[in-house]
Coordinates of C-alpha atoms and ligand atoms in Angstrom, one line a residue:
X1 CA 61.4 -10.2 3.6
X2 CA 61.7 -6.6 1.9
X3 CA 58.7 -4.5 2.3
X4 CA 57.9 -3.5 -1.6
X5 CA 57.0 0.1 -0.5
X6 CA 54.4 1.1 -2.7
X7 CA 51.1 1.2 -1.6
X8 CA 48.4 -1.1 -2.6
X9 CA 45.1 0.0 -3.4
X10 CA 42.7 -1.6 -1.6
X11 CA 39.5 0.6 -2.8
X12 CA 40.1 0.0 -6.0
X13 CA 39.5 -4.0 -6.0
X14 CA 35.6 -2.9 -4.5
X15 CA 35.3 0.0 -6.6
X16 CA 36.8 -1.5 -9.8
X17 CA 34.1 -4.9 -9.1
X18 CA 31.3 -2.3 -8.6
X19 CA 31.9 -0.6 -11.9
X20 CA 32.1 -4.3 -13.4
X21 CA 28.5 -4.4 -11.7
X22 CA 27.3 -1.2 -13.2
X23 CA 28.7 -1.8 -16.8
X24 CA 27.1 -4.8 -16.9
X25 CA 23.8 -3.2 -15.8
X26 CA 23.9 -5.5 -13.0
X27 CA 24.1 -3.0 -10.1
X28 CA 21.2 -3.1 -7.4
X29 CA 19.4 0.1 -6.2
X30 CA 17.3 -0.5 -3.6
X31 CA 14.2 2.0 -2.8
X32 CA 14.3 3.5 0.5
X33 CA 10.2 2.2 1.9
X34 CA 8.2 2.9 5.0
X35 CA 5.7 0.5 5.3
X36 CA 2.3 1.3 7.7
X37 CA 0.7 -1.1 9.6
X38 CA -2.7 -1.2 9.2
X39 CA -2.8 0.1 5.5
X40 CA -0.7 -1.7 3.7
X41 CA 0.1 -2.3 0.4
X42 CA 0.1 1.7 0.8
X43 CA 3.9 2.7 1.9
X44 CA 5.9 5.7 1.8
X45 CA 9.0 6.0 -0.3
X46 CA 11.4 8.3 1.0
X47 CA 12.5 9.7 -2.4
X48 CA 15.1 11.8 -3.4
X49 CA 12.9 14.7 -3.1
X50 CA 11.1 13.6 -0.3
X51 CA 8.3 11.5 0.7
X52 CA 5.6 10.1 -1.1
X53 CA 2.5 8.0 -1.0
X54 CA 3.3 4.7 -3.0
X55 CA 1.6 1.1 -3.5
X56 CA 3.9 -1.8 -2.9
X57 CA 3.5 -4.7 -5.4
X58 CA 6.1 -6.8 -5.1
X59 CA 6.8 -8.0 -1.3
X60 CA 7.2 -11.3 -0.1
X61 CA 4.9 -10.8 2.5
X62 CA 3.0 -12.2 0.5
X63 CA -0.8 -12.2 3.2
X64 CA 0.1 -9.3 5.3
X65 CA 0.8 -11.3 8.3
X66 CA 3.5 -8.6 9.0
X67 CA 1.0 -6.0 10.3
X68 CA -2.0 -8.4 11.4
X69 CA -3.1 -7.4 15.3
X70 CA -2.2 -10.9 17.0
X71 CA 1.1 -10.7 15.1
X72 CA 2.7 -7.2 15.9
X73 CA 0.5 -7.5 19.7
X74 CA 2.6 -11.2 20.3
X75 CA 5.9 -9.2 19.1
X76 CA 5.8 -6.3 20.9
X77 CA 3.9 -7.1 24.2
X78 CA 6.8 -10.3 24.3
X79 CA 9.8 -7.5 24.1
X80 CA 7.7 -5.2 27.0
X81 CA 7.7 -8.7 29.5
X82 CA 11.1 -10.5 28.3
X83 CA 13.0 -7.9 26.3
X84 CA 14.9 -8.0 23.1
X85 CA 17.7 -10.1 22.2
X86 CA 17.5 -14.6 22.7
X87 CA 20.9 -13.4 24.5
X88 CA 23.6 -15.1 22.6
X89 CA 23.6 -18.9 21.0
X90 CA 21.2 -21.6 22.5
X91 CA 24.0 -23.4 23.2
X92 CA 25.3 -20.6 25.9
X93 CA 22.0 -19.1 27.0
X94 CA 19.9 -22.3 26.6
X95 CA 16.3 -22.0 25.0
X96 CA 13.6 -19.2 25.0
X97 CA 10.4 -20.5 26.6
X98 CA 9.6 -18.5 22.6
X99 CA 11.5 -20.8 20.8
X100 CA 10.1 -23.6 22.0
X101 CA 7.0 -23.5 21.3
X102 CA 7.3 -22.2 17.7
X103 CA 9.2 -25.3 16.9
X104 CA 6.1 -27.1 18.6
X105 CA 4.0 -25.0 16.4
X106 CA 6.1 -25.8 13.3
X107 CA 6.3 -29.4 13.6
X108 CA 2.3 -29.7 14.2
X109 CA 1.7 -27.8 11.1
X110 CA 4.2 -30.3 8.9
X111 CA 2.8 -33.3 10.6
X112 CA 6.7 -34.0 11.6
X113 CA 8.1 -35.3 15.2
X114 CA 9.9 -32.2 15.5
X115 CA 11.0 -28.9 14.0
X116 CA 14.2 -26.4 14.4
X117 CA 14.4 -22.6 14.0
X118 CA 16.9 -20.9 12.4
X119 CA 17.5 -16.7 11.8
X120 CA 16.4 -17.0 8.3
X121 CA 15.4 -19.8 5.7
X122 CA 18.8 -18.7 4.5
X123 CA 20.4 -20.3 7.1
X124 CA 18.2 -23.6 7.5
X125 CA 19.2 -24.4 3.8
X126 CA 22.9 -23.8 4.0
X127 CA 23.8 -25.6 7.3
X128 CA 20.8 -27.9 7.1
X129 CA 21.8 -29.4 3.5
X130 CA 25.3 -29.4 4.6
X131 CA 24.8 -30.9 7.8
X132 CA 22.1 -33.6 6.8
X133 CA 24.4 -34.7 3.9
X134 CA 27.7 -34.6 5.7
X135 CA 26.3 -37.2 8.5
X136 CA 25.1 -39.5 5.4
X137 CA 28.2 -41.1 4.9
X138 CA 29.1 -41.1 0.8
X139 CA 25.4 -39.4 0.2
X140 CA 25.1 -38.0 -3.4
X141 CA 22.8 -35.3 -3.4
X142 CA 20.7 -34.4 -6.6
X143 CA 19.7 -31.1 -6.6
X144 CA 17.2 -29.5 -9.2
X145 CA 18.9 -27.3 -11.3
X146 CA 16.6 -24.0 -10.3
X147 CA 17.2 -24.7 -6.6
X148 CA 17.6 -21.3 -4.3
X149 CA 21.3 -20.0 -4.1
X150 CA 21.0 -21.4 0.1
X151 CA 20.5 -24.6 -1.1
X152 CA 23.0 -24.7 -3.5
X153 CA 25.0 -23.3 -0.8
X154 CA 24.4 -25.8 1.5
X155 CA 25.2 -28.3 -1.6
X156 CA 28.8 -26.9 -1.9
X157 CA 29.5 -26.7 1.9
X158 CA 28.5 -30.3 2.3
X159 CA 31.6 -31.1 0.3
X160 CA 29.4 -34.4 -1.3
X161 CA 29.4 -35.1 -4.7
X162 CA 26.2 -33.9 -6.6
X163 CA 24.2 -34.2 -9.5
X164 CA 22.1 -31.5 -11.1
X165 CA 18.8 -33.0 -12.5
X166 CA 17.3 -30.9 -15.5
X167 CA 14.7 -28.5 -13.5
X168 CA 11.0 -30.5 -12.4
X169 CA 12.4 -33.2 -15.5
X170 CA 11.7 -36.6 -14.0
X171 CA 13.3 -38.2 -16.6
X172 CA 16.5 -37.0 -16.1
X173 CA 16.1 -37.2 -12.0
X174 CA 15.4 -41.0 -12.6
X175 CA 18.4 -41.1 -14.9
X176 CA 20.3 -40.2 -12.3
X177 CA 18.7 -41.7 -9.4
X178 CA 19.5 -45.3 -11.6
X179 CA 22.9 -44.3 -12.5
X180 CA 24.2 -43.6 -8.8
X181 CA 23.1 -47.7 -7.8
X182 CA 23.0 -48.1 -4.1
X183 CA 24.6 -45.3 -2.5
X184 CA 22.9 -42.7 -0.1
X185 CA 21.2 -40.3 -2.4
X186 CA 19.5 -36.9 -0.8
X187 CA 17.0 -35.3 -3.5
X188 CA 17.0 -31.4 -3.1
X189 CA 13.9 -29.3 -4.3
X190 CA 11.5 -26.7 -3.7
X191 CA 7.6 -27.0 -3.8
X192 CA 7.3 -23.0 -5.5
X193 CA 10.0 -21.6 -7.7
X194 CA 9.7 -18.2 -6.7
X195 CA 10.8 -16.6 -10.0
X196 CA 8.6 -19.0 -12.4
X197 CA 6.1 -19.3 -10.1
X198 CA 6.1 -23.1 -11.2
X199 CA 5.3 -25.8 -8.6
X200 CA 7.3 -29.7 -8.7
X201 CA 5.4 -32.9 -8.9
X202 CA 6.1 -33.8 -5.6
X203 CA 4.8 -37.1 -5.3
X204 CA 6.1 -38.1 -8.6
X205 CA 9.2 -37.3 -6.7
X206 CA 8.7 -39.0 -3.9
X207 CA 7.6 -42.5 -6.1
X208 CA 11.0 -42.0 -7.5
X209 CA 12.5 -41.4 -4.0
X210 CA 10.6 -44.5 -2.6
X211 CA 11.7 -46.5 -6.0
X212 CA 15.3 -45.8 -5.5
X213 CA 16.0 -45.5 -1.6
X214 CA 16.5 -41.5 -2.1
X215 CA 15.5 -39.2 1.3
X216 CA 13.9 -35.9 0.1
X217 CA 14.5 -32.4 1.4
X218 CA 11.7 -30.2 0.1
X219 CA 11.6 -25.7 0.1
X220 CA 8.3 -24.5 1.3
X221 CA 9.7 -20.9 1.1
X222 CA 7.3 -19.9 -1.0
X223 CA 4.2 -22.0 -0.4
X224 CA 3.9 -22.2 3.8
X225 CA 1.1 -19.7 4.7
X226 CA -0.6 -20.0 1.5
X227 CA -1.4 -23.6 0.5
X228 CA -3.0 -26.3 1.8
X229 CA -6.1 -26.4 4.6
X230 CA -3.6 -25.2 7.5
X231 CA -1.0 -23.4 5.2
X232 CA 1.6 -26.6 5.6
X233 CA 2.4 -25.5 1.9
X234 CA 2.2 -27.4 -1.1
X235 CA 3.2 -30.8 0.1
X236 CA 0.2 -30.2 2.7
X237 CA -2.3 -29.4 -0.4
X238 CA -1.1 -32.6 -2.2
X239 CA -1.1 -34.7 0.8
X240 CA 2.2 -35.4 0.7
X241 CA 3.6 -33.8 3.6
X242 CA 3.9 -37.4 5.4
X243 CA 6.4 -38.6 2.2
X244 CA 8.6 -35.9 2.6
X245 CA 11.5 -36.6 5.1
X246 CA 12.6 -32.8 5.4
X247 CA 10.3 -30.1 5.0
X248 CA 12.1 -26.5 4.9
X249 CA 9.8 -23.1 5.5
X250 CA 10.3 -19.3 6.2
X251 CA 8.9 -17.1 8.7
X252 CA 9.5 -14.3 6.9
X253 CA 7.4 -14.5 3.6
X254 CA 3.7 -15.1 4.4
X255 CA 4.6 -15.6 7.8
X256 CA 5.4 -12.1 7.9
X257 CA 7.9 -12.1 10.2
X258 CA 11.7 -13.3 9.8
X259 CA 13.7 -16.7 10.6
X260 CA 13.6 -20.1 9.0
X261 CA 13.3 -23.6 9.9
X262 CA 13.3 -27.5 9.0
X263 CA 10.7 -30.0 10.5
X264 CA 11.2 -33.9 10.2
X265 CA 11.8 -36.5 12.4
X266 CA 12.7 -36.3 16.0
X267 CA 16.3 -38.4 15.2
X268 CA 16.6 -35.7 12.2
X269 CA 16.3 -32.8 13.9
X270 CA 18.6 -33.5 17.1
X271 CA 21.1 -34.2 14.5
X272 CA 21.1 -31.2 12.9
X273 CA 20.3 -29.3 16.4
X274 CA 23.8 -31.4 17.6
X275 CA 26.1 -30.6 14.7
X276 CA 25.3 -27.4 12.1
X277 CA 27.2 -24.9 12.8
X278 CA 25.2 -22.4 11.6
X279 CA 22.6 -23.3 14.1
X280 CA 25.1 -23.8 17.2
X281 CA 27.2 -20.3 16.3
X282 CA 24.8 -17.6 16.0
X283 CA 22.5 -15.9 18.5
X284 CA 19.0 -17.3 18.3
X285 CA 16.0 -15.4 17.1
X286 CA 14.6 -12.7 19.5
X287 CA 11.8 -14.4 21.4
X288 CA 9.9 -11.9 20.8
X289 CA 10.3 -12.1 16.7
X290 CA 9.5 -16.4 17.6
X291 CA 6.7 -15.2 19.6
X292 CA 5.3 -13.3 16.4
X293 CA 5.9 -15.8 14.0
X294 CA 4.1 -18.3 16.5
X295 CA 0.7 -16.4 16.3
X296 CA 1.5 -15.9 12.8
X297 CA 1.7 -19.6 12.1
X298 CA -1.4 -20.4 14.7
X299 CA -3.8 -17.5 13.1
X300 CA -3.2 -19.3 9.5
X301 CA -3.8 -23.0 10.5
X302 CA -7.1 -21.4 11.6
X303 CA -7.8 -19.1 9.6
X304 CA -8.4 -19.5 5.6
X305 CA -9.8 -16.1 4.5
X306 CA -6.0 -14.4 3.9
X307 CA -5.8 -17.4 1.4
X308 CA -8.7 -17.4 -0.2
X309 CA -8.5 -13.6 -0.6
X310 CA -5.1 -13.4 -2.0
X311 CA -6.0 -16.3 -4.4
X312 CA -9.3 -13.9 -5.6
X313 CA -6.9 -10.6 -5.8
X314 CA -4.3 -13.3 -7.7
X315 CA -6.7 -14.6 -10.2
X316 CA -7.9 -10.9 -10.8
X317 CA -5.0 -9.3 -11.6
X318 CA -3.6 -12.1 -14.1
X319 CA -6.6 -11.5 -15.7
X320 CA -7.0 -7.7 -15.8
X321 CA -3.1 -7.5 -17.2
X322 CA -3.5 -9.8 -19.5
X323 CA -6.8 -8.1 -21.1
X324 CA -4.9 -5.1 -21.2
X325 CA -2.2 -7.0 -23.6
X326 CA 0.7 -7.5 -21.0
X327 CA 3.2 -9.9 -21.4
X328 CA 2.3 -12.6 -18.5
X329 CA 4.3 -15.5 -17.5
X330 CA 1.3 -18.0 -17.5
X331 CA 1.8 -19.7 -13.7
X332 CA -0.1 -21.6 -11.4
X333 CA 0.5 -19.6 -7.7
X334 CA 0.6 -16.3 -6.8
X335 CA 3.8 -14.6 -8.2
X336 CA 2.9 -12.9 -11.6
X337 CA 5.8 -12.3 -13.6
X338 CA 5.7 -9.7 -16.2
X339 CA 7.9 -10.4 -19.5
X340 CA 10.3 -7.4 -20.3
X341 CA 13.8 -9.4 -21.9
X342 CA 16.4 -6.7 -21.1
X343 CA 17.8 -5.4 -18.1
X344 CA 18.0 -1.9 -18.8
X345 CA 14.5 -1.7 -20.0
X346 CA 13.1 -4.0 -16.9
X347 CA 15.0 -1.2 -14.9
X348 CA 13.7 1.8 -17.0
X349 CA 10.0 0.0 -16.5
X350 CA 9.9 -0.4 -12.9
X351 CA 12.0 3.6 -12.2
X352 CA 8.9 4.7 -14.3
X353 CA 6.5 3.0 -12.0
X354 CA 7.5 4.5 -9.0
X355 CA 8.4 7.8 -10.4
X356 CA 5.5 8.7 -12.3
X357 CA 2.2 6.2 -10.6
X358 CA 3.8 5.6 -7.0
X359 CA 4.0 1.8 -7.9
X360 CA 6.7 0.3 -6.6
X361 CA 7.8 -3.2 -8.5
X362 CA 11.4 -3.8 -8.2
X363 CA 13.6 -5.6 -11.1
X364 CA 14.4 -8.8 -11.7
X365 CA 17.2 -9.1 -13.8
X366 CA 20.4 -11.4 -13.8
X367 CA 21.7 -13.8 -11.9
X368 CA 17.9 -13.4 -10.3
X369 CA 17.1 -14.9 -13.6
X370 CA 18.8 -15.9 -17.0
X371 CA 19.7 -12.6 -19.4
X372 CA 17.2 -12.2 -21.7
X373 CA 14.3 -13.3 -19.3
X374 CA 14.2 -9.9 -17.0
X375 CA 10.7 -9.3 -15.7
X376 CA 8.7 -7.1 -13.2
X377 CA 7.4 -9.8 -10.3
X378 CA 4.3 -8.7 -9.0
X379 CA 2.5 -10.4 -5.8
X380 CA -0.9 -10.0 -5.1
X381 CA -2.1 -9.9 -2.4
X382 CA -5.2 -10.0 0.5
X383 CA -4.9 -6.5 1.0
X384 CA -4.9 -5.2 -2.5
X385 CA -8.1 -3.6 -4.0
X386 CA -9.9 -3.8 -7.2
X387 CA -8.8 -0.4 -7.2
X388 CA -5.5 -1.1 -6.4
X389 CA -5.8 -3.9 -9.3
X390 CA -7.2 -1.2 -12.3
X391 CA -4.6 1.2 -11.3
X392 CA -1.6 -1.0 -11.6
X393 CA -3.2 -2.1 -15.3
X394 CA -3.4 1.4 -16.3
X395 CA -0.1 2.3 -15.5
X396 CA 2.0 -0.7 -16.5
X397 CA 0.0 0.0 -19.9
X398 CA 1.3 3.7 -19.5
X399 CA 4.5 2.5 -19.2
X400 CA 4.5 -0.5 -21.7
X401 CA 3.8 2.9 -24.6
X402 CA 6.2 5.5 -22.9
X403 CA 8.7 3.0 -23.1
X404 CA 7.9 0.9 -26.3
X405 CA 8.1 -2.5 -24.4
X406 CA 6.8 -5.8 -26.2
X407 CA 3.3 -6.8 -25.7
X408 CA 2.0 -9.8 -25.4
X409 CA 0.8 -10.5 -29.2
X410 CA 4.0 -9.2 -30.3
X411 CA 6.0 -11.8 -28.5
X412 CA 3.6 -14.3 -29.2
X413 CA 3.9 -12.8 -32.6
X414 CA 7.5 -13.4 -32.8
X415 CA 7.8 -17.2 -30.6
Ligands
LIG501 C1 13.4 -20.7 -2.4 C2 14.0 -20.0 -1.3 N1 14.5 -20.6 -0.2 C3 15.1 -20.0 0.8 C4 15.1 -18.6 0.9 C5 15.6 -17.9 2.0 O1 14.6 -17.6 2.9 P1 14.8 -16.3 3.9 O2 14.4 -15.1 3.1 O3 13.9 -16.6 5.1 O4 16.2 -16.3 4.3 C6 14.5 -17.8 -0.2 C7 14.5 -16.4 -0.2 O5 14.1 -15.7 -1.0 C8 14.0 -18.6 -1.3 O6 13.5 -17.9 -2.4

């Protein structure tokens, strides 16, 4: 074959995509952030001119657990006595004494047999999906339509056939829990919706589950820590943990710390353990990080307060923002979404924040969420003040006149 001679271009496919990103307003900039343990939500940004003090209003971790005592102690004093890495897959290097007893941990809190850790809740959706379904011979798997990108992920690797139900509509899941007759079916949803901050009926889910011979996979991503008496998420609050075959968490939200895993029965979970390969071909979480997340998990089946304090700071701030005229998405959790309706403004908004108050609330524009619904997403937290809480007002009312953004009677105005 004749060579064609001329050079291709490589750089230009990436830099003609990210220009596609930019003109679309689409492209991410991430803040450069120094977190400080012990005073948190106060951080540093490392700005283009240099350091400054900053709050931090929009992290996922959502109770602080990242710099409580037992937490960083059981991380660091595990690296001093065992050192860092798991050493390679559990497969080759077998498992950390760590490990172990986090997945002990986790399936006590779910009330399951048994429970598997992954590196991230990434990674438990996408292979544990796939895997679950592939071993369910002709399983269709109905997914609600505001499901997580790993678990649609996990959909589309499972190579079953699937069926989108209208997002928390029970109507239409029935519809299609009745139109698929007796075949395996595998229903795919989360507890929170993290953008919404909506929760799912879950046992009018699990009636229709039950009604129809369905199994049930439910995300705790954003709920473990934070509901229910032992912070089993959700499903633990409604009592409906024991109706729930799989039950799917993070380590790395309220948790504070970083991995993910599934809990359900003992048969379940040596399944997956036997055949995902996105558990059996990647190195397994540092013991020390399983360590961590094992106090994490113990200190919050104990311990109530960092719940009850991030559900005061919650219910404060929805209701100091929305006396000062802010555009609120009315929710039932913890995430506060602010209404802004364009991306450029939703950037201009949050650039403002951090520039001119040192509060740091990062975008969330498309794919994140549908054009047109772009909002700031603000989490509350234990460790935020009243103060904290008054400033924030003042300056996203600052902001909201510098920048002509809609309030809330306007929009209400206007609907
Ligand atoms: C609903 C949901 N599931 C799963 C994940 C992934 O979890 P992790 O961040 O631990 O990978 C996320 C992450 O944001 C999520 O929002």
């Amino acid at each position: 074959m004749a060579a064609s001679g001329e050079m291709m271009d490589y750089q230009e496919f990436f830099t003609s995509a990210l220009e596609r990103l930019q003109s679309e307003r689409r492209y991410r900039v991430f803040a450069d952030i120094e977190r400080l343990a012990g005073r948190y939500p106060d951080a540093i940004w490392h700005s283009p001119a240099g350091p400054r003090p900053i709050t931090v209003w929009c992290s996922n971790d959502y109770l602080g657990m990242g710099q409580n005592r037992d937490v960083t102690r059981a991380m660091v004093e595990t690296a001093w006595r065992i050192g860092t890495g798991a050493g390679g897959t559990r497969n080759i290097s077998g498992n950390s004494h760590a490990i172990v007893g986090l997945e002990i941990e986790l399936a006590d809190l779910h009330g399951k047999e048994a429970a598997l850790v992954f590196t991230s809740g990434y990674v438990s959706n996408q292979t544990g999906i796939s895997t679950l379904a592939k071993l369910i011979p002709n399983c269709l798997i109905l997914s609600d339509a505001l499901n997580h990108n790993s678990m649609i992920e996990g959909v589309r690797q499972s190579g079953c056939e699937k069926a989108i139900f209208r997002h928390n509509d029970l109507d239409h899941l029935e519809e299609l829990l009745r139109a698929a007759g007796d075949r395996p079916k595998l229903i795919a949803f989360e507890s929170v919706y993290s953008m919404d901050g909506d929760i799912s009926p879950i046992h009018a889910i699990c009636d229709l589950a039950e009604r129809y011979g369905a199994m049930t996979y439910l995300d705790e991503v954003h709920a473990v820590g934070m509901y229910g008496p032992r912070g089993g998420g959700i499903a633990e609050r409604e009592g409906a943990m024991h109706r729930i075959d799989v039950i799917e968490g993070t380590l790395g939200k309220a948790f504070g710390v970083m991995g993910g895993y599934i809990a359900a029965t003992r048969a379940i979970i040596d399944a997956v353990r036997s055949f995902a390969p996105g558990f059996i071909f990647t190195t397994a979480l540092p013991p020390a990080v399983a360590a961590a997340a094992t106090a994490s998990v113990r200190h919050l089946k104990a311990s109530a307060a960092e719940r009850q304090k991030q559900q005061r700071q919650v219910a404060r701030t929805k209701s100091v923002l929305s006396a000062a005229g802010l555009p609120l998405l009315d929710t039932v959790t913890h995430i506060v979404p602010v209404m802004v309706g364009d991306a450029e403004a939703c950037k201009a908004a949050s650039d403002r924040l951090l520039d001119k108050h040192g509060i740091y609330i990062q975008p969330i524009n498309y794919p994140t969420v549908p054009r047109g619904t772009e909002r700031l997403r603000i989490t509350p937290g234990p460790f935020h003040t009243d103060a904290h809480v008054d400033s924030l007002a003042r300056a996203l009312v600052e902001v909201w006149t510098a920048l002509n953004l809609p309030l809330a009677s306007k929009i209400a105005a206007a609907e």
